[in-house]
PDB file of C-alpha atoms in Angstrom:
ATOM      1  CA  UNK A  16     -17.379  -3.165  -4.907  1.00 71.00           C
ATOM      2  CA  UNK A  17     -13.815  -3.537  -6.023  1.00 74.00           C
ATOM      3  CA  UNK A  18     -11.609  -6.398  -4.905  1.00 83.00           C
ATOM      4  CA  UNK A  19      -8.252  -7.922  -5.649  1.00 88.00           C
ATOM      5  CA  UNK A  20      -7.439 -11.617  -5.413  1.00 92.00           C
ATOM      6  CA  UNK A  21      -3.972 -13.058  -5.285  1.00 94.00           C
ATOM      7  CA  UNK A  22      -4.603 -16.806  -5.306  1.00 94.00           C
ATOM      8  CA  UNK A  23      -1.074 -17.834  -4.372  1.00 94.00           C
ATOM      9  CA  UNK A  24      -0.175 -17.108  -0.759  1.00 91.00           C
ATOM     10  CA  UNK A  25       3.334 -18.501  -1.033  1.00 95.00           C
ATOM     11  CA  UNK A  26       5.527 -19.356  -4.030  1.00 96.00           C
ATOM     12  CA  UNK A  27       8.997 -20.853  -4.092  1.00 97.00           C
ATOM     13  CA  UNK A  28      11.142 -20.731  -7.220  1.00 97.00           C
ATOM     14  CA  UNK A  29      14.750 -21.514  -7.948  1.00 97.00           C
ATOM     15  CA  UNK A  30      17.147 -18.715  -8.731  1.00 97.00           C
ATOM     16  CA  UNK A  31      17.266 -18.181 -12.472  1.00 97.00           C
ATOM     17  CA  UNK A  32      13.832 -19.657 -13.051  1.00 97.00           C
ATOM     18  CA  UNK A  33      10.947 -17.671 -14.486  1.00 97.00           C
ATOM     19  CA  UNK A  34       8.226 -16.261 -12.273  1.00 97.00           C
ATOM     20  CA  UNK A  35       4.575 -15.436 -12.658  1.00 97.00           C
ATOM     21  CA  UNK A  36       2.487 -14.048  -9.816  1.00 98.00           C
ATOM     22  CA  UNK A  37      -1.237 -14.033 -10.374  1.00 97.00           C
ATOM     23  CA  UNK A  38      -3.617 -11.184  -9.703  1.00 96.00           C
ATOM     24  CA  UNK A  39      -7.317 -10.995 -10.491  1.00 95.00           C
ATOM     25  CA  UNK A  40      -9.423  -7.938  -9.872  1.00 91.00           C
ATOM     26  CA  UNK A  41     -13.047  -7.027  -9.752  1.00 87.00           C
ATOM     27  CA  UNK A  42     -14.030  -3.472 -10.609  1.00 81.00           C
ATOM     28  CA  UNK A  43     -16.879  -2.133 -12.674  1.00 74.00           C
ATOM     29  CA  UNK A  44     -14.989   0.655 -14.398  1.00 74.00           C
ATOM     30  CA  UNK A  45     -11.616   0.931 -16.089  1.00 73.00           C
ATOM     31  CA  UNK A  46      -9.115  -0.339 -13.559  1.00 79.00           C
ATOM     32  CA  UNK A  47      -5.908   1.314 -12.536  1.00 85.00           C
ATOM     33  CA  UNK A  48      -3.591  -1.472 -11.506  1.00 90.00           C
ATOM     34  CA  UNK A  49      -0.417  -1.568  -9.508  1.00 91.00           C
ATOM     35  CA  UNK A  50       2.142  -4.043  -8.271  1.00 94.00           C
ATOM     36  CA  UNK A  51       4.060  -3.242  -5.097  1.00 92.00           C
ATOM     37  CA  UNK A  52       6.916  -5.141  -3.481  1.00 93.00           C
ATOM     38  CA  UNK A  53       7.685  -5.234   0.224  1.00 88.00           C
ATOM     39  CA  UNK A  54      11.127  -6.500   1.148  1.00 85.00           C
ATOM     40  CA  UNK A  55      11.651  -7.660   4.729  1.00 78.00           C
ATOM     41  CA  UNK A  56      11.613  -4.685   7.077  1.00 69.00           C
ATOM     42  CA  UNK A  57      10.967  -2.294   4.213  1.00 73.00           C
ATOM     43  CA  UNK A  58       8.008  -0.281   3.006  1.00 74.00           C
ATOM     44  CA  UNK A  59       5.990  -0.740  -0.108  1.00 83.00           C
ATOM     45  CA  UNK A  60       7.818   0.018  -3.319  1.00 86.00           C
ATOM     46  CA  UNK A  61       6.002   0.488  -6.596  1.00 87.00           C
ATOM     47  CA  UNK A  62       7.158  -2.003  -9.231  1.00 92.00           C
ATOM     48  CA  UNK A  63       4.887  -0.953 -12.070  1.00 91.00           C
ATOM     49  CA  UNK A  64       1.467   0.413 -12.903  1.00 88.00           C
ATOM     50  CA  UNK A  65      -1.115   0.249 -15.644  1.00 88.00           C
ATOM     51  CA  UNK A  66      -3.457   3.088 -16.477  1.00 82.00           C
ATOM     52  CA  UNK A  67      -4.145   2.752 -20.184  1.00 80.00           C
ATOM     53  CA  UNK A  68      -2.517   2.001 -23.518  1.00 83.00           C
ATOM     54  CA  UNK A  69      -0.161  -0.895 -24.070  1.00 87.00           C
ATOM     55  CA  UNK A  70      -1.372  -3.825 -21.996  1.00 91.00           C
ATOM     56  CA  UNK A  71       2.166  -5.059 -21.357  1.00 95.00           C
ATOM     57  CA  UNK A  72       3.889  -2.739 -18.924  1.00 94.00           C
ATOM     58  CA  UNK A  73       7.506  -2.742 -17.908  1.00 95.00           C
ATOM     59  CA  UNK A  74       8.604  -1.985 -14.391  1.00 94.00           C
ATOM     60  CA  UNK A  75      11.690  -1.748 -12.287  1.00 93.00           C
ATOM     61  CA  UNK A  76      14.009  -4.635 -11.420  1.00 94.00           C
ATOM     62  CA  UNK A  77      13.193  -6.462 -14.657  1.00 96.00           C
ATOM     63  CA  UNK A  78       9.535  -7.054 -13.863  1.00 97.00           C
ATOM     64  CA  UNK A  79       6.666  -6.779 -16.311  1.00 97.00           C
ATOM     65  CA  UNK A  80       2.931  -7.284 -16.074  1.00 97.00           C
ATOM     66  CA  UNK A  81       0.208  -7.873 -18.612  1.00 96.00           C
ATOM     67  CA  UNK A  82      -3.301  -6.503 -18.317  1.00 94.00           C
ATOM     68  CA  UNK A  83      -5.932  -8.853 -19.718  1.00 93.00           C
ATOM     69  CA  UNK A  84      -9.360  -7.292 -19.557  1.00 90.00           C
ATOM     70  CA  UNK A  85     -11.159 -10.446 -20.702  1.00 91.00           C
ATOM     71  CA  UNK A  86      -9.675 -12.363 -17.781  1.00 93.00           C
ATOM     72  CA  UNK A  87      -9.717  -9.486 -15.279  1.00 92.00           C
ATOM     73  CA  UNK A  88      -6.088 -10.261 -14.604  1.00 95.00           C
ATOM     74  CA  UNK A  89      -2.862  -8.362 -14.135  1.00 96.00           C
ATOM     75  CA  UNK A  90      -0.184 -11.003 -13.657  1.00 97.00           C
ATOM     76  CA  UNK A  91       3.366 -10.083 -12.752  1.00 98.00           C
ATOM     77  CA  UNK A  92       6.250 -11.810 -14.528  1.00 98.00           C
ATOM     78  CA  UNK A  93       9.984 -11.954 -14.491  1.00 98.00           C
ATOM     79  CA  UNK A  94      12.010 -14.148 -16.869  1.00 97.00           C
ATOM     80  CA  UNK A  95      14.848 -14.919 -14.457  1.00 97.00           C
ATOM     81  CA  UNK A  96      14.502 -14.532 -10.709  1.00 97.00           C
ATOM     82  CA  UNK A  97      17.350 -13.331  -8.509  1.00 96.00           C
ATOM     83  CA  UNK A  98      17.773 -14.173  -4.830  1.00 95.00           C
ATOM     84  CA  UNK A  99      17.183 -10.520  -3.987  1.00 94.00           C
ATOM     85  CA  UNK A 100      13.651 -10.795  -5.393  1.00 96.00           C
ATOM     86  CA  UNK A 101      12.551 -12.719  -2.296  1.00 96.00           C
ATOM     87  CA  UNK A 102       9.844 -10.504  -0.814  1.00 95.00           C
ATOM     88  CA  UNK A 103       6.107 -10.032  -0.481  1.00 93.00           C
ATOM     89  CA  UNK A 104       4.314  -8.846  -3.592  1.00 95.00           C
ATOM     90  CA  UNK A 105       1.034  -6.960  -3.530  1.00 93.00           C
ATOM     91  CA  UNK A 106      -1.323  -6.298  -6.384  1.00 93.00           C
ATOM     92  CA  UNK A 107      -3.583  -3.278  -5.978  1.00 89.00           C
ATOM     93  CA  UNK A 108      -6.440  -1.697  -7.853  1.00 86.00           C
ATOM     94  CA  UNK A 109      -7.019   2.022  -7.747  1.00 81.00           C
ATOM     95  CA  UNK A 110     -10.544   3.288  -7.844  1.00 72.00           C
ATOM     96  CA  UNK A 111     -12.577   6.410  -7.339  1.00 70.00           C
ATOM     97  CA  UNK A 112     -14.986   6.295  -4.412  1.00 65.00           C
ATOM     98  CA  UNK A 113     -18.511   7.645  -4.616  1.00 67.00           C
ATOM     99  CA  UNK A 114     -17.231  10.855  -3.104  1.00 64.00           C
ATOM    100  CA  UNK A 115     -14.794  11.288  -5.967  1.00 64.00           C
ATOM    101  CA  UNK A 116     -11.787  10.496  -3.853  1.00 62.00           C
ATOM    102  CA  UNK A 117      -9.299   7.865  -4.881  1.00 64.00           C
ATOM    103  CA  UNK A 118      -8.166   4.908  -2.864  1.00 69.00           C
ATOM    104  CA  UNK A 119      -6.234   1.707  -3.307  1.00 77.00           C
ATOM    105  CA  UNK A 120      -7.510  -1.772  -2.578  1.00 82.00           C
ATOM    106  CA  UNK A 121      -4.753  -4.285  -2.027  1.00 86.00           C
ATOM    107  CA  UNK A 122      -4.657  -8.021  -2.506  1.00 88.00           C
ATOM    108  CA  UNK A 123      -3.569 -10.212   0.374  1.00 87.00           C
ATOM    109  CA  UNK A 124      -0.100 -10.605  -1.046  1.00 91.00           C
ATOM    110  CA  UNK A 125       2.104 -13.397  -2.351  1.00 94.00           C
ATOM    111  CA  UNK A 126       5.270 -14.271  -0.496  1.00 94.00           C
ATOM    112  CA  UNK A 127       8.073 -15.226  -2.835  1.00 97.00           C
ATOM    113  CA  UNK A 128      10.933 -17.430  -1.698  1.00 97.00           C
ATOM    114  CA  UNK A 129      13.944 -17.969  -3.928  1.00 97.00           C
ATOM    115  CA  UNK A 130      15.983 -21.138  -3.612  1.00 95.00           C
ATOM    116  CA  UNK A 131      19.664 -21.096  -4.531  1.00 90.00           C
TER     117      UNK A 131
ATOM    118  CA  UNK B 223      14.955  10.925  -4.741  1.00 65.00           C
ATOM    119  CA  UNK B 224      12.228  12.265  -2.465  1.00 70.00           C
ATOM    120  CA  UNK B 225      10.743   9.758  -0.075  1.00 82.00           C
ATOM    121  CA  UNK B 226       8.195   9.396   2.676  1.00 87.00           C
ATOM    122  CA  UNK B 227       9.796   8.804   6.048  1.00 90.00           C
ATOM    123  CA  UNK B 228       8.179   7.292   9.114  1.00 93.00           C
ATOM    124  CA  UNK B 229       9.286   7.210  12.739  1.00 94.00           C
ATOM    125  CA  UNK B 230       9.750   5.156  14.766  1.00 94.00           C
ATOM    126  CA  UNK B 231      10.384   2.016  12.759  1.00 91.00           C
ATOM    127  CA  UNK B 232       9.177  -0.113  15.662  1.00 94.00           C
ATOM    128  CA  UNK B 233       7.069   0.858  18.673  1.00 96.00           C
ATOM    129  CA  UNK B 234       6.107  -1.342  21.574  1.00 97.00           C
ATOM    130  CA  UNK B 235       3.366  -0.097  23.848  1.00 97.00           C
ATOM    131  CA  UNK B 236       1.193  -1.398  26.638  1.00 97.00           C
ATOM    132  CA  UNK B 237      -2.478  -1.968  26.042  1.00 97.00           C
ATOM    133  CA  UNK B 238      -4.477   1.140  26.884  1.00 97.00           C
ATOM    134  CA  UNK B 239      -1.625   3.532  26.202  1.00 97.00           C
ATOM    135  CA  UNK B 240      -1.702   6.272  23.594  1.00 97.00           C
ATOM    136  CA  UNK B 241       0.689   6.118  20.656  1.00 97.00           C
ATOM    137  CA  UNK B 242       1.562   8.622  17.985  1.00 97.00           C
ATOM    138  CA  UNK B 243       3.012   7.438  14.701  1.00 97.00           C
ATOM    139  CA  UNK B 244       4.840  10.061  12.728  1.00 97.00           C
ATOM    140  CA  UNK B 245       5.274  10.568   9.021  1.00 96.00           C
ATOM    141  CA  UNK B 246       7.019  13.150   6.892  1.00 95.00           C
ATOM    142  CA  UNK B 247       5.375  13.101   3.452  1.00 93.00           C
ATOM    143  CA  UNK B 248       7.073  14.270   0.299  1.00 88.00           C
ATOM    144  CA  UNK B 249       7.239  18.033   0.513  1.00 87.00           C
ATOM    145  CA  UNK B 250       5.106  19.101  -2.448  1.00 84.00           C
ATOM    146  CA  UNK B 251       2.442  16.460  -1.966  1.00 87.00           C
ATOM    147  CA  UNK B 252      -1.112  17.399  -1.082  1.00 85.00           C
ATOM    148  CA  UNK B 253      -2.814  14.137  -0.171  1.00 87.00           C
ATOM    149  CA  UNK B 254      -1.801  11.952   2.740  1.00 90.00           C
ATOM    150  CA  UNK B 255      -2.864   8.475   3.715  1.00 90.00           C
ATOM    151  CA  UNK B 256      -2.528   5.880   6.431  1.00 93.00           C
ATOM    152  CA  UNK B 257      -2.773   2.183   5.724  1.00 91.00           C
ATOM    153  CA  UNK B 258      -2.201  -0.728   8.041  1.00 93.00           C
ATOM    154  CA  UNK B 259      -1.217  -4.346   7.611  1.00 89.00           C
ATOM    155  CA  UNK B 260      -1.939  -6.847  10.336  1.00 90.00           C
ATOM    156  CA  UNK B 261       0.615  -9.626  10.249  1.00 85.00           C
ATOM    157  CA  UNK B 262      -0.206 -12.093   7.501  1.00 78.00           C
ATOM    158  CA  UNK B 263      -3.127 -10.083   6.199  1.00 81.00           C
ATOM    159  CA  UNK B 264      -3.668  -7.586   3.410  1.00 80.00           C
ATOM    160  CA  UNK B 265      -2.843  -3.924   3.453  1.00 85.00           C
ATOM    161  CA  UNK B 266      -5.970  -1.998   4.495  1.00 88.00           C
ATOM    162  CA  UNK B 267      -6.890   1.624   3.933  1.00 86.00           C
ATOM    163  CA  UNK B 268      -7.443   3.652   7.093  1.00 91.00           C
ATOM    164  CA  UNK B 269      -7.781   7.301   6.193  1.00 90.00           C
ATOM    165  CA  UNK B 270      -6.969   9.985   3.658  1.00 87.00           C
ATOM    166  CA  UNK B 271      -6.296  13.618   4.479  1.00 90.00           C
ATOM    167  CA  UNK B 272      -6.367  16.740   2.325  1.00 87.00           C
ATOM    168  CA  UNK B 273      -6.455  20.444   3.033  1.00 86.00           C
ATOM    169  CA  UNK B 274      -6.137  19.890   6.771  1.00 89.00           C
ATOM    170  CA  UNK B 275      -9.118  17.627   7.058  1.00 90.00           C
ATOM    171  CA  UNK B 276     -10.055  13.995   6.677  1.00 91.00           C
ATOM    172  CA  UNK B 277     -11.419  13.324   3.203  1.00 84.00           C
ATOM    173  CA  UNK B 278     -12.094   9.620   3.553  1.00 83.00           C
ATOM    174  CA  UNK B 279     -11.931   7.042   6.288  1.00 87.00           C
ATOM    175  CA  UNK B 280     -12.635   3.352   6.475  1.00 87.00           C
ATOM    176  CA  UNK B 281     -14.713   1.484   9.031  1.00 89.00           C
ATOM    177  CA  UNK B 282     -11.477   0.588  10.789  1.00 92.00           C
ATOM    178  CA  UNK B 283     -10.804   4.247  11.556  1.00 95.00           C
ATOM    179  CA  UNK B 284     -13.018   4.592  14.621  1.00 94.00           C
ATOM    180  CA  UNK B 285     -13.005   7.147  17.439  1.00 95.00           C
ATOM    181  CA  UNK B 286      -9.789   5.719  18.840  1.00 96.00           C
ATOM    182  CA  UNK B 287      -7.911   7.000  15.805  1.00 97.00           C
ATOM    183  CA  UNK B 288      -7.114  10.548  14.820  1.00 97.00           C
ATOM    184  CA  UNK B 289      -4.820  12.225  12.323  1.00 97.00           C
ATOM    185  CA  UNK B 290      -3.202  15.586  12.364  1.00 95.00           C
ATOM    186  CA  UNK B 291      -0.864  17.735  10.379  1.00 92.00           C
ATOM    187  CA  UNK B 292       0.610  19.748  13.245  1.00 88.00           C
ATOM    188  CA  UNK B 293       2.997  21.717  11.068  1.00 87.00           C
ATOM    189  CA  UNK B 294       3.982  22.047   7.453  1.00 78.00           C
ATOM    190  CA  UNK B 295       5.896  18.818   7.280  1.00 86.00           C
ATOM    191  CA  UNK B 296       4.595  16.167   9.688  1.00 93.00           C
ATOM    192  CA  UNK B 297       1.516  13.964   9.405  1.00 96.00           C
ATOM    193  CA  UNK B 298       0.632  11.924  12.482  1.00 97.00           C
ATOM    194  CA  UNK B 299      -1.639   9.045  13.370  1.00 98.00           C
ATOM    195  CA  UNK B 300      -2.732   8.856  17.008  1.00 97.00           C
ATOM    196  CA  UNK B 301      -4.295   5.856  18.656  1.00 97.00           C
ATOM    197  CA  UNK B 302      -5.784   6.975  21.958  1.00 96.00           C
ATOM    198  CA  UNK B 303      -6.101   3.722  23.847  1.00 95.00           C
ATOM    199  CA  UNK B 304      -4.343   0.900  22.112  1.00 97.00           C
ATOM    200  CA  UNK B 305      -5.761  -2.592  21.950  1.00 96.00           C
ATOM    201  CA  UNK B 306      -3.976  -5.843  21.251  1.00 97.00           C
ATOM    202  CA  UNK B 307      -5.614  -5.979  17.833  1.00 96.00           C
ATOM    203  CA  UNK B 308      -4.024  -2.670  16.888  1.00 97.00           C
ATOM    204  CA  UNK B 309      -0.721  -4.495  16.524  1.00 97.00           C
ATOM    205  CA  UNK B 310       0.183  -4.093  12.875  1.00 96.00           C
ATOM    206  CA  UNK B 311       2.493  -2.405  10.406  1.00 92.00           C
ATOM    207  CA  UNK B 312       1.268   1.100   9.715  1.00 95.00           C
ATOM    208  CA  UNK B 313       2.147   2.707   6.406  1.00 93.00           C
ATOM    209  CA  UNK B 314       1.992   6.369   5.593  1.00 93.00           C
ATOM    210  CA  UNK B 315       1.665   7.471   1.966  1.00 89.00           C
ATOM    211  CA  UNK B 316       1.444  10.727   0.073  1.00 88.00           C
ATOM    212  CA  UNK B 317       0.570  11.798  -3.438  1.00 84.00           C
ATOM    213  CA  UNK B 318       0.561  14.992  -5.455  1.00 79.00           C
ATOM    214  CA  UNK B 319      -2.997  14.915  -6.706  1.00 65.00           C
ATOM    215  CA  UNK B 320      -4.493  18.165  -7.787  1.00 42.00           C
ATOM    216  CA  UNK B 321      -7.946  19.497  -6.955  1.00 37.00           C
ATOM    217  CA  UNK B 322      -9.492  16.909  -9.244  1.00 40.00           C
ATOM    218  CA  UNK B 323      -8.350  13.470  -8.138  1.00 42.00           C
ATOM    219  CA  UNK B 324      -6.761  11.510 -10.902  1.00 47.00           C
ATOM    220  CA  UNK B 325      -5.583   7.961 -10.957  1.00 49.00           C
ATOM    221  CA  UNK B 326      -2.629   9.033 -13.050  1.00 50.00           C
ATOM    222  CA  UNK B 327      -0.790   9.858  -9.895  1.00 58.00           C
ATOM    223  CA  UNK B 328       1.192   7.593  -7.725  1.00 69.00           C
ATOM    224  CA  UNK B 329       1.059   7.204  -3.986  1.00 77.00           C
ATOM    225  CA  UNK B 330       4.475   6.944  -2.393  1.00 81.00           C
ATOM    226  CA  UNK B 331       4.708   4.808   0.707  1.00 84.00           C
ATOM    227  CA  UNK B 332       6.972   5.040   3.709  1.00 87.00           C
ATOM    228  CA  UNK B 333       8.824   2.086   5.144  1.00 84.00           C
ATOM    229  CA  UNK B 334       6.223   1.573   7.837  1.00 89.00           C
ATOM    230  CA  UNK B 335       6.060   1.585  11.617  1.00 94.00           C
ATOM    231  CA  UNK B 336       5.601  -1.759  13.276  1.00 93.00           C
ATOM    232  CA  UNK B 337       3.358  -1.295  16.299  1.00 97.00           C
ATOM    233  CA  UNK B 338       3.300  -4.034  18.893  1.00 97.00           C
ATOM    234  CA  UNK B 339       0.735  -3.786  21.674  1.00 97.00           C
ATOM    235  CA  UNK B 340       1.446  -5.971  24.688  1.00 97.00           C
TER     236      UNK B 340
END
């Protein structure tokens, strides 16, 4: 069965510092990987996705993520964090069920706080 | 930019009451989903809907839950007799998958409805 692990429940960084949010997945086939952000009171917004090709993917708001098959990881990075980046971040793996239908499995999320 | 919209943004209901959460998916999308997020926990899949019928549902989606597409634009989630543990953020999503599901499509999420059962 597929699963997603985000080992860090809560991270605090200073504004301007670099950021890396960890995500590890378990899935027997080629994974389809996503990072979503949820700002307070808002819905889930897609930051970036990986389907195939270049393992370093660029997303919105200056975020990037690198797919590492050997480590089953898809970590999210940003070189310089802004106060507006404070939010909850969810990693998700897309998979095809036995019935052929797709679904997303989400990690438990990492809450990012940004200190001035 | 097209978006998925959900109403209301916050609903408070008494235990045992019926609630209907409403969603307007993106107009040309074919697949619709409900997810929920209990406070402090992960986002969980509830149900997917295609061609006017449920295509997948999770173990969470028991007989208390139902979904409907009453017209060409709305997609609703009904909880018949709410329990305290139904308190959560409920997200609607839609995607434009074709007849053969592909992962090269993106699910767009609404802003969520926060349901509080008291």
